[in-house]
Amino acid sequence: MGSEAPRTLFDKVWDAHTVLSREDGQSLLWIDRHFVHEGSHHAFGQIAARGAGVARPDRTFGVADHYVPTRGRDTAIANEAVRRMVARLDDNTRAHGIRLFGLRDPRQGIVHVVGPEQGLTLPGLTIVCGDSHTSTHGAFGAIAFGIGASDVAHVLMTQTLWQRRPKRMLVHVDGRAGPGVAAKDIALSIVARIGADGAQGHAIEYAGSAIRALSMEGRMTLCNLSVECGARCGMVAPDATTLAFVRGRPGTPDGDILARAEMAWHALPSDADAAFDQVVTLDATQIAPVVTWGTNPEDAVSITARLPDPAAIADAGRAAHVRDALAYMGLAPGQSVTDIRVDRVFIGSCTNSRIEDLRAAAAVLAGRVACVPGLVSPGSSLVKRQAEQEGLDRIFTAAGLEWAESGCSMCVGMNGDVVAPGERCASTTNRNFKGRQGPGARTHLMSPAMAAAACVTGHLTDARALLEGRW
Amino acid sequence: MQAFTRLTATACPLPLSGIDTDQLIPARFMSRARADGYGGHLLYDLRFRDDGTPIEDFPLNHPERAGARILVARRSFGTGSSREAAVYALVDYGVRCVVAPSFGDIFAANAVNNGLLPSRVEESDGERLLRLLATGITQITIDLENCQIHAEDTVMPFVIDPVWRTKLLNGWDDIDLTMSRLPEIRAFAAEDATRRPWAQPRAIHDTPSVSTNGPQPV
């Protein structure tokens, strides 16, 4: 021992997957898991055009999530384009012998919820999917990232991908987050600190006592948002919390193979003296619930803050963005965040739709009544069932929210769940881009507890006040 | 794939930061087949009003920017969703190069896979180029051999990953190259199956297991 250079978690996983490296810096990486969804149709079209097949259907899994309806699943899908997208995934996965968690499967859900839930996401793997929020799976100590259709086709045909090794960034968050402060608040604080392109070209490792204290659900929320600061991927080193989550799931190995796996996983955390290209530190005790006010996740501030004034910003590009974002959002410079009224609430998406998220929202809503419409779409059909066993669905419906089926739903609006033009939505999703939730829609990102609080009061609200005595 | 060496064409300024892929191609247009073309929907909600009429003061709709093949934008171009359709929209519209201080990682990779050059410039050079275009210049030259942008008498450098530059200059795509390495891939897979047997997914049965072993209700 001792002769090898110290390595990061990222480097250990990367090195174990390098089929070959070229002098020009490109590595051919072996891919352990490949998830496909309705939006993967372009890639299937590309392999069909080449007359090629799928190299490793045993490593490829289909999940219907982007276009699936969240209501009325007992009848045929009325929208022709949506129906065609869902049917095309059925056809493509069947033709290539790929296991599909389709619309009518009791395990159907959002790909980044289903993978971990089914034990397909494990520490030390490489995981790709034609979806940028594939970074979610990094919560387990996997290298997981989103790719475009041409790269999806490349993985389908070869089970490999050409990549340049990114730089490494350590995001260190110490201290105990206060009650009512969630992983989403930590994640948005990080994005606000380093900016939408601040981690570009980097693989992030999250570490520190505040990260260790997070559940797997919280770590998934955190890694999910890595892509919103431009990172290639985000990772958390596997520990006892990780092992407790993965053991006993359908795809997780068992017996001797699991014992071997756990030995390998124990060696994954970064060596003590491993070097990072950049280090960012945050103090969790200073983080309050966070909301976004603008049109990029980096436009995030504490619920106790006021909106920025472009006239007071020296940087011309930033000032132009703030001016444009405030105009799109229909907000005034210097306005108090808590004065912003909302028209509706959405609780769901690959960022915040797991059981812990639904419990956090329900803790705020129990015994209260919503004053604006709200839609709750659980992360998977199994999460839905568990929430119903816990009675959470009754808390939501008693408060006046709609309890729907699982899918990407109003996060991306592909299935028709959209926010109307000009409407303002308090949303647990990941992107507040212009038109993301529908043309002209105005999105404020926040945690599930904060979205629930906005639902109760009709304006952006510090959820901590509504949680007193409840946690 | 079409090679890219040197391009002199109309450039259109888009003095916005964070032109994400949701704006480049709104989600509602993404169920189209590739053959149907995506160019008509490029930046749709910025180019057109609700009734489908063009927004006259959006730069791409200015008559002197008609047929633009180069876009010049501010930072964080193409961030967000991995949708390759954002690149299809640009390419089908006729765009071959986007100049910006930073790009979304996945977008940039998708661009190169479709022969579209993501040309990264210093922020100060980007602002200078935007100011030049604002004076009414339309034609600029992108020289990929020398990684330079020429706008009238001004010359500024840009950067691109050298591997991507080579791919673009030659019009190569990855798959043929990878196929030539199949023996190495097969050898790796065989060795890996022994080294990491746990990485092979267990068969998941058709009867779903109810158990999610997550935290139990309190």
XYZ file of C-alpha atoms in Angstrom:
689
model
C 0.000 0.000 0.000
C 0.977 3.620 0.050
C 2.648 3.686 -3.341
C -0.521 4.608 -5.195
C -1.478 8.261 -5.430
C -4.481 9.143 -3.269
C -7.681 9.098 -5.265
C -11.130 10.610 -4.965
C -14.345 8.598 -4.933
C -14.927 9.775 -8.486
C -11.500 8.609 -9.684
C -11.896 5.180 -8.118
C -15.179 4.570 -9.919
C -13.906 6.096 -13.162
C -10.699 4.010 -13.168
C -12.668 0.796 -12.613
C -14.709 1.499 -15.757
C -11.986 2.604 -18.160
C -11.892 0.204 -21.098
C -9.104 2.189 -22.736
C -7.572 5.652 -22.619
C -6.239 7.607 -25.571
C -3.319 10.005 -25.547
C -5.665 12.861 -26.409
C -7.379 12.494 -23.034
C -10.448 10.550 -24.130
C -11.425 7.439 -22.200
C -13.819 4.773 -23.319
C -15.993 4.064 -20.272
C -17.919 0.883 -19.589
C -21.533 1.595 -18.625
C -23.184 -0.554 -15.934
C -26.747 0.713 -16.201
C -28.580 2.450 -18.996
C -32.107 3.747 -18.465
C -34.323 4.667 -21.409
C -37.699 6.450 -21.469
C -40.248 7.714 -23.990
C -37.897 10.542 -25.020
C -35.285 7.971 -26.111
C -37.132 7.471 -29.425
C -34.537 9.446 -31.390
C -31.800 7.049 -30.233
C -33.823 3.956 -31.148
C -34.419 5.633 -34.506
C -30.667 6.102 -34.950
C -29.834 2.462 -34.238
C -32.646 1.349 -36.550
C -31.179 3.542 -39.300
C -27.859 1.736 -38.864
C -29.541 -1.648 -38.705
C -27.846 -2.158 -35.325
C -29.051 -3.940 -32.201
C -28.755 -3.362 -28.464
C -25.455 -4.737 -27.155
C -26.527 -5.391 -23.552
C -30.288 -5.499 -23.026
C -29.575 -7.044 -19.602
C -27.986 -3.749 -18.548
C -30.693 -1.592 -20.103
C -34.000 -0.722 -18.426
C -37.002 1.156 -19.749
C -39.231 3.376 -17.629
C -42.326 5.231 -18.836
C -42.321 8.599 -17.096
C -41.913 11.703 -19.269
C -45.200 11.503 -21.175
C -47.419 9.277 -19.009
C -50.761 10.671 -17.902
C -51.199 11.265 -14.167
C -54.991 10.930 -14.325
C -57.450 8.545 -15.920
C -55.069 5.632 -16.405
C -57.912 3.147 -16.639
C -58.841 4.496 -20.063
C -56.864 4.908 -23.286
C -54.657 8.010 -23.527
C -56.735 10.642 -25.277
C -53.886 12.786 -26.588
C -52.664 11.146 -29.794
C -49.061 12.427 -29.596
C -48.712 11.320 -25.964
C -50.218 7.913 -26.719
C -47.773 7.456 -29.587
C -44.775 8.313 -27.377
C -45.785 5.811 -24.681
C -46.541 3.107 -27.262
C -43.235 3.687 -29.049
C -41.314 2.957 -25.839
C -43.320 -0.264 -25.452
C -42.453 -1.246 -29.029
C -38.765 -0.355 -28.856
C -38.109 -2.115 -25.545
C -40.021 -5.214 -26.657
C -38.165 -5.358 -29.974
C -34.792 -5.274 -28.205
C -35.599 -7.469 -25.190
C -35.295 -4.622 -22.674
C -37.085 -4.903 -19.316
C -39.713 -2.144 -19.232
C -41.470 -0.632 -16.223
C -44.316 0.560 -18.408
C -47.455 2.576 -17.864
C -49.419 -0.301 -16.328
C -46.593 -1.825 -14.264
C -47.161 -1.472 -10.487
C -43.509 -0.374 -10.209
C -43.827 2.387 -12.832
C -42.601 5.804 -11.800
C -39.977 8.436 -12.521
C -36.778 6.791 -13.756
C -34.662 8.442 -11.043
C -37.003 7.125 -8.363
C -37.543 3.658 -9.849
C -33.833 2.848 -10.405
C -32.892 3.219 -6.728
C -36.190 1.721 -5.551
C -35.628 -1.441 -7.586
C -32.009 -1.828 -6.442
C -30.721 -1.160 -9.963
C -28.802 1.852 -8.690
C -25.864 0.730 -6.560
C -22.609 2.232 -5.278
C -19.621 2.156 -7.604
C -21.598 1.853 -10.849
C -21.615 3.973 -13.986
C -25.182 4.962 -14.863
C -26.407 6.951 -17.852
C -29.788 7.989 -19.196
C -31.036 10.466 -21.779
C -32.087 12.800 -19.004
C -29.967 15.465 -17.331
C -31.211 14.615 -13.828
C -29.500 11.229 -14.016
C -27.060 12.924 -11.623
C -29.571 11.840 -8.943
C -28.085 8.328 -8.819
C -24.752 9.785 -7.659
C -26.288 9.804 -4.166
C -25.219 6.150 -3.949
C -21.586 6.783 -4.870
C -22.149 6.012 -8.556
C -20.943 8.066 -11.522
C -24.265 9.000 -13.066
C -24.939 11.577 -15.757
C -27.330 12.589 -18.490
C -26.552 12.200 -22.201
C -28.147 13.209 -25.489
C -29.748 10.971 -28.092
C -26.594 10.308 -30.134
C -24.804 9.133 -26.991
C -27.842 7.060 -25.965
C -27.593 5.349 -29.348
C -23.845 4.830 -28.780
C -24.470 3.174 -25.402
C -27.272 1.024 -26.826
C -24.919 -0.237 -29.535
C -21.698 -0.623 -27.498
C -22.466 -0.320 -23.723
C -19.660 2.258 -23.657
C -19.211 5.997 -23.978
C -16.251 8.278 -24.857
C -15.608 10.812 -22.136
C -12.894 13.183 -20.968
C -12.170 12.887 -17.251
C -13.726 15.963 -15.622
C -12.065 17.994 -12.872
C -13.073 17.283 -9.297
C -14.889 19.702 -6.995
C -15.475 19.105 -3.304
C -18.565 20.721 -1.822
C -18.182 20.488 1.927
C -21.236 21.249 4.071
C -20.738 21.063 7.804
C -23.032 21.755 10.718
C -26.527 20.715 11.597
C -29.267 22.161 9.398
C -32.080 23.666 11.454
C -35.550 22.118 11.709
C -37.585 22.743 8.568
C -34.414 23.114 6.451
C -34.311 20.336 3.861
C -31.837 18.883 1.346
C -33.496 21.122 -1.265
C -32.514 24.199 0.717
C -28.913 23.006 0.937
C -28.866 22.179 -2.787
C -30.348 25.516 -3.907
C -27.920 27.335 -1.585
C -25.055 25.562 -3.337
C -26.395 26.444 -6.799
C -26.839 30.094 -5.741
C -23.303 30.164 -4.350
C -21.432 28.676 -7.299
C -23.764 29.740 -10.115
C -25.439 27.992 -13.044
C -22.091 27.268 -14.719
C -19.881 27.299 -11.619
C -19.255 23.544 -11.621
C -18.999 23.219 -15.381
C -16.531 20.527 -16.396
C -16.425 19.168 -12.839
C -17.620 16.112 -10.965
C -18.864 17.211 -7.550
C -18.387 15.202 -4.383
C -20.605 16.304 -1.496
C -19.123 15.736 1.940
C -19.285 17.030 5.488
C -21.437 16.351 8.520
C -24.556 17.961 7.017
C -24.366 15.599 4.025
C -23.698 12.502 6.158
C -26.790 13.384 8.190
C -29.026 13.308 5.095
C -31.198 10.291 4.309
C -30.834 8.656 0.881
C -33.886 10.618 -0.233
C -32.152 13.848 0.789
C -28.915 12.849 -0.911
C -30.837 12.100 -4.108
C -32.400 15.586 -4.015
C -28.936 17.073 -3.554
C -27.263 15.105 -6.351
C -30.273 15.674 -8.611
C -29.613 19.421 -8.609
C -25.860 19.033 -9.358
C -26.621 19.595 -13.031
C -28.200 22.974 -12.192
C -24.738 24.336 -11.359
C -23.345 22.839 -14.545
C -21.642 19.791 -13.001
C -21.127 16.629 -15.028
C -22.299 14.661 -11.992
C -22.606 14.799 -8.201
C -21.688 12.040 -5.751
C -21.906 11.132 -2.086
C -19.606 8.422 -0.702
C -21.477 5.270 0.289
C -21.852 4.658 4.027
C -24.113 2.792 6.445
C -27.109 4.880 5.322
C -26.472 3.813 1.715
C -26.117 0.123 2.566
C -29.279 0.130 4.683
C -31.164 1.547 1.684
C -29.891 -0.821 -1.000
C -30.021 -4.132 0.874
C -32.969 -6.364 0.100
C -34.197 -4.575 -3.002
C -35.162 -6.640 -6.057
C -32.090 -5.837 -8.193
C -29.565 -5.701 -5.342
C -27.290 -8.735 -5.139
C -27.505 -10.983 -2.087
C -25.453 -13.671 -0.328
C -21.763 -13.931 -1.188
C -22.050 -11.545 -4.101
C -23.467 -8.860 -1.814
C -20.652 -9.486 0.682
C -18.100 -8.964 -2.102
C -19.933 -5.875 -3.238
C -19.930 -4.370 0.236
C -16.189 -4.967 0.547
C -15.671 -3.114 -2.721
C -18.014 -0.302 -1.663
C -16.141 0.187 1.634
C -13.027 1.076 -0.360
C -14.815 3.726 -2.457
C -14.721 6.876 -0.258
C -12.079 9.424 -1.248
C -8.671 8.882 0.316
C -7.995 11.342 3.124
C -5.385 13.282 1.163
C -7.006 13.087 -2.266
C -6.761 16.384 -4.148
C -9.675 18.338 -5.597
C -9.418 21.041 -8.258
C -11.872 23.252 -6.370
C -13.259 23.248 -2.840
C -16.433 25.052 -1.784
C -17.553 25.122 1.848
C -20.939 25.970 3.313
C -22.171 26.163 6.874
C -25.487 24.319 7.193
C -26.399 26.218 10.375
C -26.615 29.396 8.263
C -29.037 27.948 5.692
C -32.673 29.061 5.891
C -35.463 27.744 3.638
C -34.701 28.875 0.084
C -36.904 29.815 -2.861
C -36.070 30.867 -6.392
C -37.422 34.152 -7.694
C -36.082 34.202 -11.280
C -35.700 32.046 -14.381
C -32.639 30.008 -13.451
C -32.075 27.861 -10.336
C -29.128 30.122 -9.429
C -31.678 32.894 -8.819
C -32.253 31.566 -5.302
C -32.585 33.492 -2.036
C -33.610 32.869 1.549
C -37.343 33.139 2.273
C -36.452 36.032 4.598
C -34.755 38.063 1.814
C -35.794 40.757 -0.640
C -35.509 40.533 -4.427
C -32.390 41.970 -6.086
C -32.354 45.360 -7.810
C -30.675 45.300 -11.234
C -29.788 48.996 -10.839
C -27.495 48.017 -7.953
C -25.657 45.268 -9.902
C -22.348 46.308 -11.468
C -21.958 43.319 -13.843
C -23.779 44.237 -17.077
C -24.637 40.658 -18.039
C -25.984 39.806 -14.580
C -27.969 43.048 -14.375
C -29.536 42.298 -17.767
C -30.472 38.806 -16.603
C -32.026 40.091 -13.347
C -34.030 42.737 -15.230
C -35.261 40.214 -17.764
C -36.056 37.584 -15.116
C -37.998 40.003 -12.890
C -40.011 41.137 -15.934
C -40.819 37.554 -16.968
C -41.762 36.659 -13.397
C -43.910 39.807 -12.957
C -41.951 40.897 -9.865
C -40.484 44.201 -8.660
C -36.916 44.890 -7.511
C -36.559 44.979 -3.737
C -39.899 43.242 -3.134
C -40.135 40.998 -0.051
C -40.060 37.335 -1.025
C -42.915 36.542 1.370
C -45.140 39.064 -0.450
C -45.141 36.935 -3.602
C -48.584 35.388 -4.093
C -48.919 32.031 -5.864
C -51.715 30.612 -8.036
C -50.983 26.922 -7.645
C -48.677 24.341 -6.105
C -46.987 21.266 -7.555
C -45.413 18.583 -5.374
C -43.553 15.971 -7.392
C -40.673 15.363 -9.886
C -37.415 13.418 -9.686
C -36.158 16.094 -7.294
C -38.772 15.843 -4.534
C -41.399 13.118 -4.846
C -40.083 10.367 -2.587
C -41.800 9.193 0.565
C -39.811 11.526 2.823
C -40.798 14.485 0.612
C -44.462 13.576 0.805
C -44.208 13.205 4.594
C -42.616 16.669 4.872
C -45.394 18.270 2.816
C -48.057 16.358 4.758
C -46.576 17.531 8.086
C -47.361 21.110 7.046
C -50.756 20.345 5.485
C -52.231 18.079 8.185
C -55.386 19.658 9.552
C -55.056 22.683 7.270
C -56.792 23.790 4.100
C -55.156 24.837 0.848
C -56.162 28.240 -0.487
C -54.810 27.583 -3.991
C -55.063 24.456 -6.180
C -52.350 21.864 -5.712
C -51.276 18.703 -7.517
C -49.307 15.916 -5.823
C -47.665 13.327 -8.098
C -45.695 10.674 -6.160
C -42.319 9.626 -7.544
C -43.413 6.086 -8.289
C -46.444 3.870 -8.063
C -44.770 2.122 -5.097
C -44.210 5.458 -3.339
C -47.864 6.198 -3.999
C -48.911 2.941 -2.411
C -46.682 3.468 0.607
C -47.996 7.016 1.072
C -51.547 5.670 0.960
C -50.673 3.052 3.588
C -49.391 5.880 5.771
C -52.535 7.962 5.182
C -50.666 10.811 3.511
C -53.037 10.827 0.532
C -55.922 11.591 2.885
C -54.032 14.548 4.371
C -53.482 15.953 0.864
C -57.028 15.419 -0.336
C -58.552 16.688 2.927
C -56.515 19.870 2.464
C -57.945 20.175 -1.053
C -54.996 19.004 -3.143
C -55.280 16.547 -6.007
C -53.611 13.148 -5.469
C -52.469 11.847 -8.867
C -50.473 9.031 -10.454
C -46.709 9.029 -10.876
C -44.685 10.627 -13.664
C -42.679 13.679 -14.640
C -46.004 15.525 -14.829
C -45.953 19.289 -14.231
C -42.166 19.480 -13.918
C -41.782 19.333 -17.682
C -45.366 19.488 -18.929
C -44.965 16.895 -21.673
C -48.045 14.907 -20.626
C -50.297 17.960 -20.614
C -49.980 18.792 -16.881
C -49.055 22.447 -17.357
C -49.197 25.754 -15.539
C -51.306 28.307 -17.462
C -49.631 31.364 -19.066
C -48.870 34.025 -16.447
C -49.754 31.729 -13.547
C -47.331 31.454 -10.640
C -46.541 27.997 -9.292
C -44.794 27.043 -6.049
C -43.060 23.881 -7.210
C -40.796 21.195 -5.729
C -39.220 20.648 -9.152
C -35.741 21.437 -10.487
C -36.037 24.127 -13.152
C -37.647 27.555 -13.126
C -36.717 28.161 -16.768
C -39.019 30.325 -18.876
C -41.872 28.193 -20.132
C -40.612 25.049 -18.433
C -43.972 24.246 -16.811
C -45.886 25.550 -19.829
C -45.711 28.621 -22.095
C -45.589 31.772 -19.943
C -45.606 29.784 -16.671
C -43.830 31.338 -13.661
C -42.081 28.816 -11.430
C -40.713 29.235 -7.912
C -38.590 26.276 -6.796
C -38.629 25.191 -3.148
C -38.749 22.220 -0.796
C -41.899 20.120 -0.268
C -42.549 21.709 3.149
C -42.204 25.189 1.623
C -44.537 24.332 -1.279
C -47.075 23.015 1.229
C -46.759 26.209 3.278
C -47.386 28.346 0.174
C -50.431 26.206 -0.532
C -51.853 26.960 2.936
C -51.221 30.723 2.892
C -51.388 31.542 -0.830
C -48.015 33.285 -0.778
C -44.377 32.287 -0.336
C -44.093 31.463 3.353
C -41.441 30.332 5.821
C -42.546 26.751 6.482
C -40.755 26.733 9.819
C -43.545 28.837 11.324
C -46.130 26.251 10.221
C -44.046 23.323 11.460
C -43.590 24.498 15.031
C -44.629 21.756 17.404
C -45.134 19.311 14.518
C -41.608 17.884 14.189
C -21.598 14.174 -40.551
C -20.779 17.437 -42.300
C -17.235 18.686 -41.581
C -16.655 22.179 -40.199
C -13.500 24.092 -41.140
C -14.205 27.758 -41.835
C -17.510 29.552 -42.020
C -18.306 33.103 -43.103
C -21.963 33.808 -42.525
C -24.577 36.048 -40.952
C -24.270 36.190 -37.176
C -27.196 37.019 -34.929
C -26.671 38.522 -31.457
C -28.776 37.035 -28.640
C -27.658 39.186 -25.693
C -29.200 36.861 -23.080
C -27.617 34.572 -20.521
C -29.051 31.189 -19.674
C -30.699 30.366 -23.009
C -31.504 26.861 -21.793
C -32.578 23.895 -23.878
C -36.218 24.306 -22.749
C -36.185 27.658 -24.547
C -34.245 26.340 -27.543
C -36.971 23.733 -28.097
C -40.047 23.863 -25.837
C -41.106 20.430 -24.579
C -44.434 20.457 -26.415
C -42.686 20.146 -29.787
C -40.527 17.181 -28.849
C -42.692 14.269 -29.900
C -41.988 15.069 -33.557
C -40.053 12.605 -35.681
C -36.560 13.722 -36.615
C -37.452 13.687 -40.309
C -40.225 16.261 -39.718
C -37.604 18.892 -38.852
C -37.221 21.013 -35.736
C -36.010 24.319 -37.247
C -39.441 25.958 -37.283
C -39.680 25.549 -33.513
C -36.247 26.911 -32.572
C -36.636 29.381 -29.646
C -40.344 29.315 -30.441
C -41.630 31.172 -27.394
C -39.044 33.933 -27.826
C -39.671 34.258 -31.578
C -43.453 34.072 -31.702
C -46.484 35.429 -29.862
C -49.291 33.162 -28.617
C -51.128 33.650 -31.920
C -48.067 32.499 -33.893
C -47.123 35.931 -35.272
C -43.410 36.813 -35.085
C -42.142 39.107 -32.325
C -40.509 41.776 -34.506
C -37.903 42.980 -32.047
C -36.469 39.541 -31.294
C -33.056 39.570 -33.029
C -33.602 36.386 -35.068
C -36.671 38.039 -36.600
C -34.767 41.128 -37.795
C -34.608 41.132 -41.611
C -30.830 41.750 -41.622
C -30.316 38.579 -39.529
C -32.291 36.358 -41.915
C -30.458 33.134 -42.675
C -28.170 33.493 -39.630
C -25.799 30.555 -39.307
C -23.932 31.861 -36.253
C -25.464 32.858 -32.897
C -23.662 34.977 -30.293
C -25.066 34.702 -26.765
C -24.151 35.316 -23.131
C -23.103 32.708 -20.565
C -24.779 29.368 -19.797
C -26.025 28.687 -23.319
C -27.750 25.307 -23.638
C -27.898 24.493 -19.948
C -30.585 22.237 -18.566
C -32.374 19.332 -20.163
C -30.265 16.836 -22.138
C -32.716 16.987 -25.058
C -30.723 16.646 -28.275
C -33.737 18.195 -29.991
C -32.309 21.569 -28.893
C -29.400 20.905 -31.235
C -31.723 19.550 -33.955
C -33.662 22.841 -33.776
C -30.497 24.901 -34.231
C -29.073 22.698 -36.988
C -32.370 22.420 -38.868
C -32.734 26.217 -38.704
C -29.316 26.452 -40.364
C -27.089 27.336 -37.393
C -23.573 25.829 -37.519
C -21.884 27.699 -34.661
C -22.864 29.229 -31.315
C -20.447 31.656 -29.635
C -20.825 32.070 -25.839
C -18.707 32.302 -22.669
C -20.054 28.985 -21.338
C -22.211 26.074 -22.476
C -24.167 23.329 -20.794
C -21.962 20.217 -20.805
C -24.521 17.870 -22.313
C -25.601 20.431 -24.905
C -22.000 20.930 -26.044
C -21.488 17.176 -26.471
C -24.777 16.879 -28.367
C -23.771 19.819 -30.573
C -20.489 18.222 -31.604
C -22.289 14.943 -32.329
C -24.370 16.881 -34.874
C -21.664 19.015 -36.468
C -22.583 22.185 -34.559
C -19.585 24.118 -33.147
C -19.877 25.354 -29.536
C -17.291 28.146 -29.576
C -16.292 29.315 -26.081
C -14.946 32.843 -25.715
C -13.800 34.983 -22.801
C -16.724 36.927 -21.363
C -15.054 40.251 -22.299
C -14.593 39.068 -25.914
C -18.206 37.912 -26.007
C -19.378 41.351 -24.867
C -17.092 42.981 -27.468
C -18.565 40.815 -30.209
C -22.108 41.642 -29.080
C -21.258 45.366 -29.213
C -19.809 44.983 -32.719
C -22.911 43.178 -33.932
C -25.061 45.904 -32.354
C -23.384 48.419 -34.695
C -24.979 46.595 -37.610
C -22.259 44.173 -38.716
C -23.803 40.979 -40.018
C -21.027 38.839 -41.532
C -18.378 37.246 -39.330
C -15.959 34.376 -39.880
C -15.370 31.359 -37.666
C -12.030 29.696 -38.346
C -11.899 26.319 -36.612
C -8.397 25.459 -37.883
C -6.955 28.400 -35.940
C -9.729 28.742 -33.312
C -10.333 32.374 -34.213
C -13.318 34.626 -34.803
C -12.968 37.467 -37.319
C -15.404 40.369 -37.171
C -14.299 43.195 -39.486
C -10.837 44.169 -38.168
C -11.259 42.405 -34.850
C -9.813 38.950 -34.269
C -10.532 37.044 -31.073
C -9.655 33.521 -29.969
C -12.090 30.826 -28.913
C -11.534 27.504 -27.231
C -12.920 24.041 -27.835
C -11.834 20.640 -26.572
C -9.117 19.520 -29.067
C -10.795 16.130 -29.526
C -14.052 17.822 -30.432
C -12.183 20.130 -32.802
C -10.723 17.134 -34.600
C -14.137 15.468 -34.802
C -15.704 18.615 -36.267
C -12.876 19.293 -38.712
C -13.216 15.765 -40.078
C -16.951 15.287 -39.726
C -16.407 12.125 -37.686
C -18.880 10.511 -35.362
C -17.898 8.221 -32.502
C -19.617 4.991 -33.373
C -17.377 3.795 -36.205
C -14.335 4.469 -34.077
C -15.819 2.564 -31.147
C -16.797 -0.373 -33.322
C -13.123 -0.714 -34.290
C -12.351 -1.275 -30.587
C -14.925 -4.046 -30.044
C -12.307 -6.693 -29.131
C -11.058 -4.508 -26.277
C -14.605 -3.842 -25.109
C -15.422 -7.564 -25.111
C -12.252 -8.370 -23.175
C -13.041 -5.677 -20.610
C -16.615 -6.948 -20.170
C -15.441 -10.518 -19.611
C -12.803 -9.519 -17.071
C -15.197 -7.129 -15.336
C -17.851 -9.825 -14.928
C -15.345 -11.763 -12.802
C -13.957 -8.757 -10.963
C -17.337 -7.140 -10.162
C -19.994 -9.864 -10.327
C -22.229 -7.661 -8.191
C -22.480 -5.124 -11.013
C -24.617 -7.557 -13.028
C -28.254 -6.735 -12.203
C -30.255 -9.551 -10.649
C -33.226 -10.671 -12.669
C -36.258 -8.693 -11.569
C -39.372 -10.818 -11.541
C -42.654 -9.964 -13.046
C -44.423 -10.090 -9.710
C -43.266 -6.942 -8.022
C -42.034 -7.066 -4.479
C -44.007 -4.652 -2.324
C -41.134 -4.008 0.009
C -39.436 -0.737 -0.265
C -37.292 -1.078 2.786
C -37.286 2.674 3.393
C -38.167 4.226 6.704
C -41.355 2.854 8.205
C -44.292 5.054 9.136
C -44.000 6.632 12.538
